[in-house]
Amino acid sequence: MRVPLSWLREYAPLPEPVDATEVSRRLTAAGLEVESLESAGHDIRGVVVAQVLTVEELTGLKKPIRYCRVAVSESQLAGPPEDASGVICGATNFAPGDRVALALPGAVLPGGFEIGARKTYGHISEGMICSVRELGIGDEHDGILVLAADAPLGEDFVAYAKLRDEVFEIAVTPDRGYAVSVRGIARELASSYGVPFTDPADAGLPEAALLGGAVDVAGPDVYPARIADPTACDRFVLREVRGFDPAAPAPLWMRVRLARCGMRSVSLAVDVTNYLMLELGQPLHAFDRSKLTGGIVVRRAQPGEKLETLDHVVRTLYPDDILITDDSGPISMAGTMGGLNTEIDEASTDLVVEAAHFSAEGTAKMSRRHKLHSEASYRFERGVDRELPLRASAKAVALLAGLGGGQVVPGCTHAAAEVAPVLVSMAADYPDRVAGVLYGRDTVIRRLREVGCTVRETRQPAPTIAPWRAAAGQPSTEPAATAQPPVAVLEVTPPSWRPDLTDPADLAEEIIRLEGYENVPARMPRALAGRGLTPRQRLRRSAGRALAEAGFVEVLSSPFGPRSDADLLGLPPEDMRRPAVAVANPLSEDEPLLRTTVLPGLFRVLTRNVGRGFADTALFEIGQVFRPRPGAPAAAPILPVDRGPTVTELASLDAALPDQPLRIAAVLTGAHEPDGWWGKGRAASWADAIEAARAVGRICRVPLEIRAEAYAPWHPGRCAAVYARVSDADGSREWLAGHAGELHPRVVQAFGLPARTCAMELDLSVLFTAAESIGAVQAPQLSGYPLATQDVALIVDAAVPAAEVEAALVAGAPRELLEGVRLFDVYTGAQVGEDRKSLAYTLRFRAPDRTLTAAEATAARDAAVAEASRRVGAILRS
């Protein structure tokens, strides 16, 4: 929010001299971060108030040009027009006798634009009559700025219009809705400087709008209204102004302040409502009374209703939308934008001013559903003071009548629903315990009252402290339970403008904030001796390092995804990855689901990187996925925050949560080994994806078995299922750990990936469980005796996986001698026959206690080949 310092000082009288930088520092320390500080109007000089004496229309030109004589002093005003300054001007919205802002020769306008005398259109132009845009107080450039008739002739325009100011750009967090106004910021500033605060909501309430001196007295002649849905609106106020002059201009001081806050001047009626919204934080809306039909009703939308809003868009309304309606139907989207049919225009003389307190949640959801965000919705969704509608509407009609020549209809229409007051009980020393700082009871009460809270102190008995119980069957040596002295408890009623203060933690935060976050001591937490990373944490880090060492780059993709991901991945209807958890309040309506697989997010990151020129890319991510539990509640319960949860509450919360297994996934495309002086490179393939899975398995010390399988989103002929296999005293067990291979071409096309992109995804929870079942790692016994190698080439059917052949060789070779098996060649061709292939392996043998003879190595090889022949029908190739 943009706000000028002069407006703040009107309600918070800061001591002289005022340093804008210090004000900025104090606002930031109070939690209102000042993003920028701008000096406005300081670069303007040489602009004075002048009066137009004569206007000569120049003829023979393609556009209207006027030669004007303007006086800048009383002597010029009294003398002949020829003695006054002559100025060429193209605007036509003024006449002789009007007072204007004249930039004399030598003047400087915003941006360093200098004005000089020059000959143009056959005349000497001695200056320039300025528009609001040229003066830096608006965007209008169609005509010049016409001043009030009583503007002092010859006075410095910058001083007259109070253009010199300091403007703060403040970032307001969503929980500080009261600070989206001059009223809220000035209150914080007054508290920071310790000066009295004047509440603009209470200052200058007009007698003409009140009956009996009260703001809430009903007026019999005011337009009727009622609330049909109290959950949508709990206060609705209408006031009227009749005989309003729609052509009346907004005063210069109002236009300047609106411009400093980043708003353009539209008309007097619109400017008044915007001005009070900025000052008080209460959005207002004005209806043309002649365009209303029947009584006004605040309700939810009905099926099939539509409304054309002020931006000329016809919107189909949703059942939860909050509407202001009359007998003709919807006339405004409450707290967001008015309807076109009831807007005020150049013929509107009777105005109905509306001020209300709408549901913050309902307004926020409505503006997001329609992608319609306005200054009003920005405030309502952050929480508006419920007591403001009566006061803000009274000030609005008074300004409209005073500036627009209308007559205020006494009283108001006030529809309201009963709202229970908020009462928060807090121990007086609670802020001390939260911050670790001794503030003291008096400071706590003083600060709460500065915020606007009503505080009442009571005494309550302290809980009895019971001694530690002795072990069963043993006499207790502890003293009996002792009663503690009563403790001071503060009964706090937050002010109406602070709907965010609902529990003791909120109140403690206010005390700490006002006393200064910088005064809270910073102490490093002391780590408990003998504790470090858990085994699973160490394995997770090791898995990440293993892929990083293999050339992969770790990324963090979004855990949210669109509903179309399951279809893009080609998942069958029964796939367990199709059901997904929907987020109640998603960051983006396009991504409302929690991911059930890490791959789609990785695909989007890969696409983005490839699009930026990184064609050879290998990425990986470690993160949780979310799988709904069968029979789980539709939504998790919301637990109270004023105490710790019970065992039952924790169980109900856990039952509603989805399963969240930890996954590791990788995706790679382009060249896995680049070209260079060493020779030709190699493109990434399905084998690299499988090797990435093997690398993770090795670092987790879990043997992996690779089997061919058809599983979306992988290519059915280039997909491998990865199984974790563990053998122990209880036998051999295996778990499906994940899949790896080349992606299906349809998936590649759907996500915009490069052709033949490969990926793998493993369930780290499965690998960690398998690793834990293995137990402690035993270091292998290293033999000092020579290695014996045997190469074998086996001919098998083309459909037999190489992994099955390798498993057969491992099973057949003597376990105590076999050190390793490696596939080093695959051959297909006429020499091995059609639908056959030759797989060449190197078998490494080594004995722990002797040097193997050639006969022993050959016998070990033959045993391995025999088992391969028995299992997969392998034939030793000669």
mmCIF file of N, CA and C in Angstrom, residues 791-796 809 836 838-839 841 861-862 865-866 868-869 873-878:
data_model
loop_
_atom_site.group_PDB
_atom_site.id
_atom_site.type_symbol
_atom_site.label_atom_id
_atom_site.label_comp_id
_atom_site.label_asym_id
_atom_site.label_seq_id
_atom_site.Cartn_x
_atom_site.Cartn_y
_atom_site.Cartn_z
ATOM 1 N N ASP A 791 35.800 -66.105 -19.321
ATOM 2 C CA ASP A 791 34.804 -65.491 -20.200
ATOM 3 C C ASP A 791 33.943 -66.582 -20.802
ATOM 4 N N VAL A 792 32.639 -66.342 -20.809
ATOM 5 C CA VAL A 792 31.706 -67.302 -21.411
ATOM 6 C C VAL A 792 30.755 -66.529 -22.303
ATOM 7 N N ALA A 793 30.396 -67.124 -23.436
ATOM 8 C CA ALA A 793 29.381 -66.562 -24.333
ATOM 9 C C ALA A 793 28.250 -67.558 -24.406
ATOM 10 N N LEU A 794 27.063 -67.148 -24.016
ATOM 11 C CA LEU A 794 25.905 -68.030 -23.937
ATOM 12 C C LEU A 794 24.854 -67.581 -24.942
ATOM 13 N N ILE A 795 24.301 -68.544 -25.673
ATOM 14 C CA ILE A 795 23.253 -68.266 -26.650
ATOM 15 C C ILE A 795 21.907 -68.608 -26.006
ATOM 16 N N VAL A 796 21.017 -67.609 -26.010
ATOM 17 C CA VAL A 796 19.691 -67.792 -25.417
ATOM 18 C C VAL A 796 18.657 -67.204 -26.359
ATOM 19 N N LEU A 809 23.865 -67.686 -13.571
ATOM 20 C CA LEU A 809 25.310 -67.866 -13.434
ATOM 21 C C LEU A 809 25.741 -67.699 -11.978
ATOM 22 N N ARG A 836 17.511 -65.305 -31.666
ATOM 23 C CA ARG A 836 18.460 -65.723 -30.633
ATOM 24 C C ARG A 836 19.464 -64.590 -30.424
ATOM 25 N N SER A 838 23.467 -63.678 -28.319
ATOM 26 C CA SER A 838 24.626 -64.170 -27.582
ATOM 27 C C SER A 838 24.998 -63.138 -26.524
ATOM 28 N N LEU A 839 25.106 -63.628 -25.264
ATOM 29 C CA LEU A 839 25.476 -62.768 -24.146
ATOM 30 C C LEU A 839 26.836 -63.217 -23.630
ATOM 31 N N TYR A 841 29.818 -62.886 -20.847
ATOM 32 C CA TYR A 841 30.047 -62.482 -19.462
ATOM 33 C C TYR A 841 31.490 -62.759 -19.065
ATOM 34 N N ARG A 861 33.458 -72.290 -13.583
ATOM 35 C CA ARG A 861 32.756 -71.729 -14.738
ATOM 36 C C ARG A 861 31.748 -72.715 -15.285
ATOM 37 N N ASP A 862 32.136 -73.977 -15.405
ATOM 38 C CA ASP A 862 31.235 -74.991 -15.964
ATOM 39 C C ASP A 862 30.001 -75.155 -15.090
ATOM 40 N N VAL A 865 27.712 -72.306 -15.942
ATOM 41 C CA VAL A 865 27.085 -72.474 -17.248
ATOM 42 C C VAL A 865 26.015 -73.554 -17.198
ATOM 43 N N ALA A 866 26.269 -74.609 -16.435
ATOM 44 C CA ALA A 866 25.286 -75.684 -16.327
ATOM 45 C C ALA A 866 23.982 -75.179 -15.703
ATOM 46 N N ALA A 868 22.889 -72.102 -15.808
ATOM 47 C CA ALA A 868 22.245 -71.235 -16.791
ATOM 48 C C ALA A 868 21.549 -72.055 -17.859
ATOM 49 N N SER A 869 22.160 -73.166 -18.239
ATOM 50 C CA SER A 869 21.522 -74.045 -19.221
ATOM 51 C C SER A 869 20.241 -74.631 -18.668
ATOM 52 N N GLY A 873 17.909 -72.355 -20.550
ATOM 53 C CA GLY A 873 18.204 -73.016 -21.811
ATOM 54 C C GLY A 873 19.399 -72.439 -22.529
ATOM 55 N N ALA A 874 20.369 -71.909 -21.797
ATOM 56 C CA ALA A 874 21.547 -71.299 -22.413
ATOM 57 C C ALA A 874 22.453 -72.362 -23.018
ATOM 58 N N ILE A 875 23.037 -72.021 -24.164
ATOM 59 C CA ILE A 875 23.990 -72.903 -24.852
ATOM 60 C C ILE A 875 25.317 -72.187 -24.916
ATOM 61 N N LEU A 876 26.370 -72.889 -24.489
ATOM 62 C CA LEU A 876 27.706 -72.292 -24.521
ATOM 63 C C LEU A 876 28.154 -72.149 -25.971
ATOM 64 N N ARG A 877 28.482 -70.911 -26.324
ATOM 65 C CA ARG A 877 28.902 -70.631 -27.692
ATOM 66 C C ARG A 877 30.401 -70.919 -27.818
ATOM 67 N N SER A 878 30.743 -71.710 -28.856
ATOM 68 C CA SER A 878 32.147 -72.097 -29.034
ATOM 69 C C SER A 878 32.894 -71.012 -29.778
#
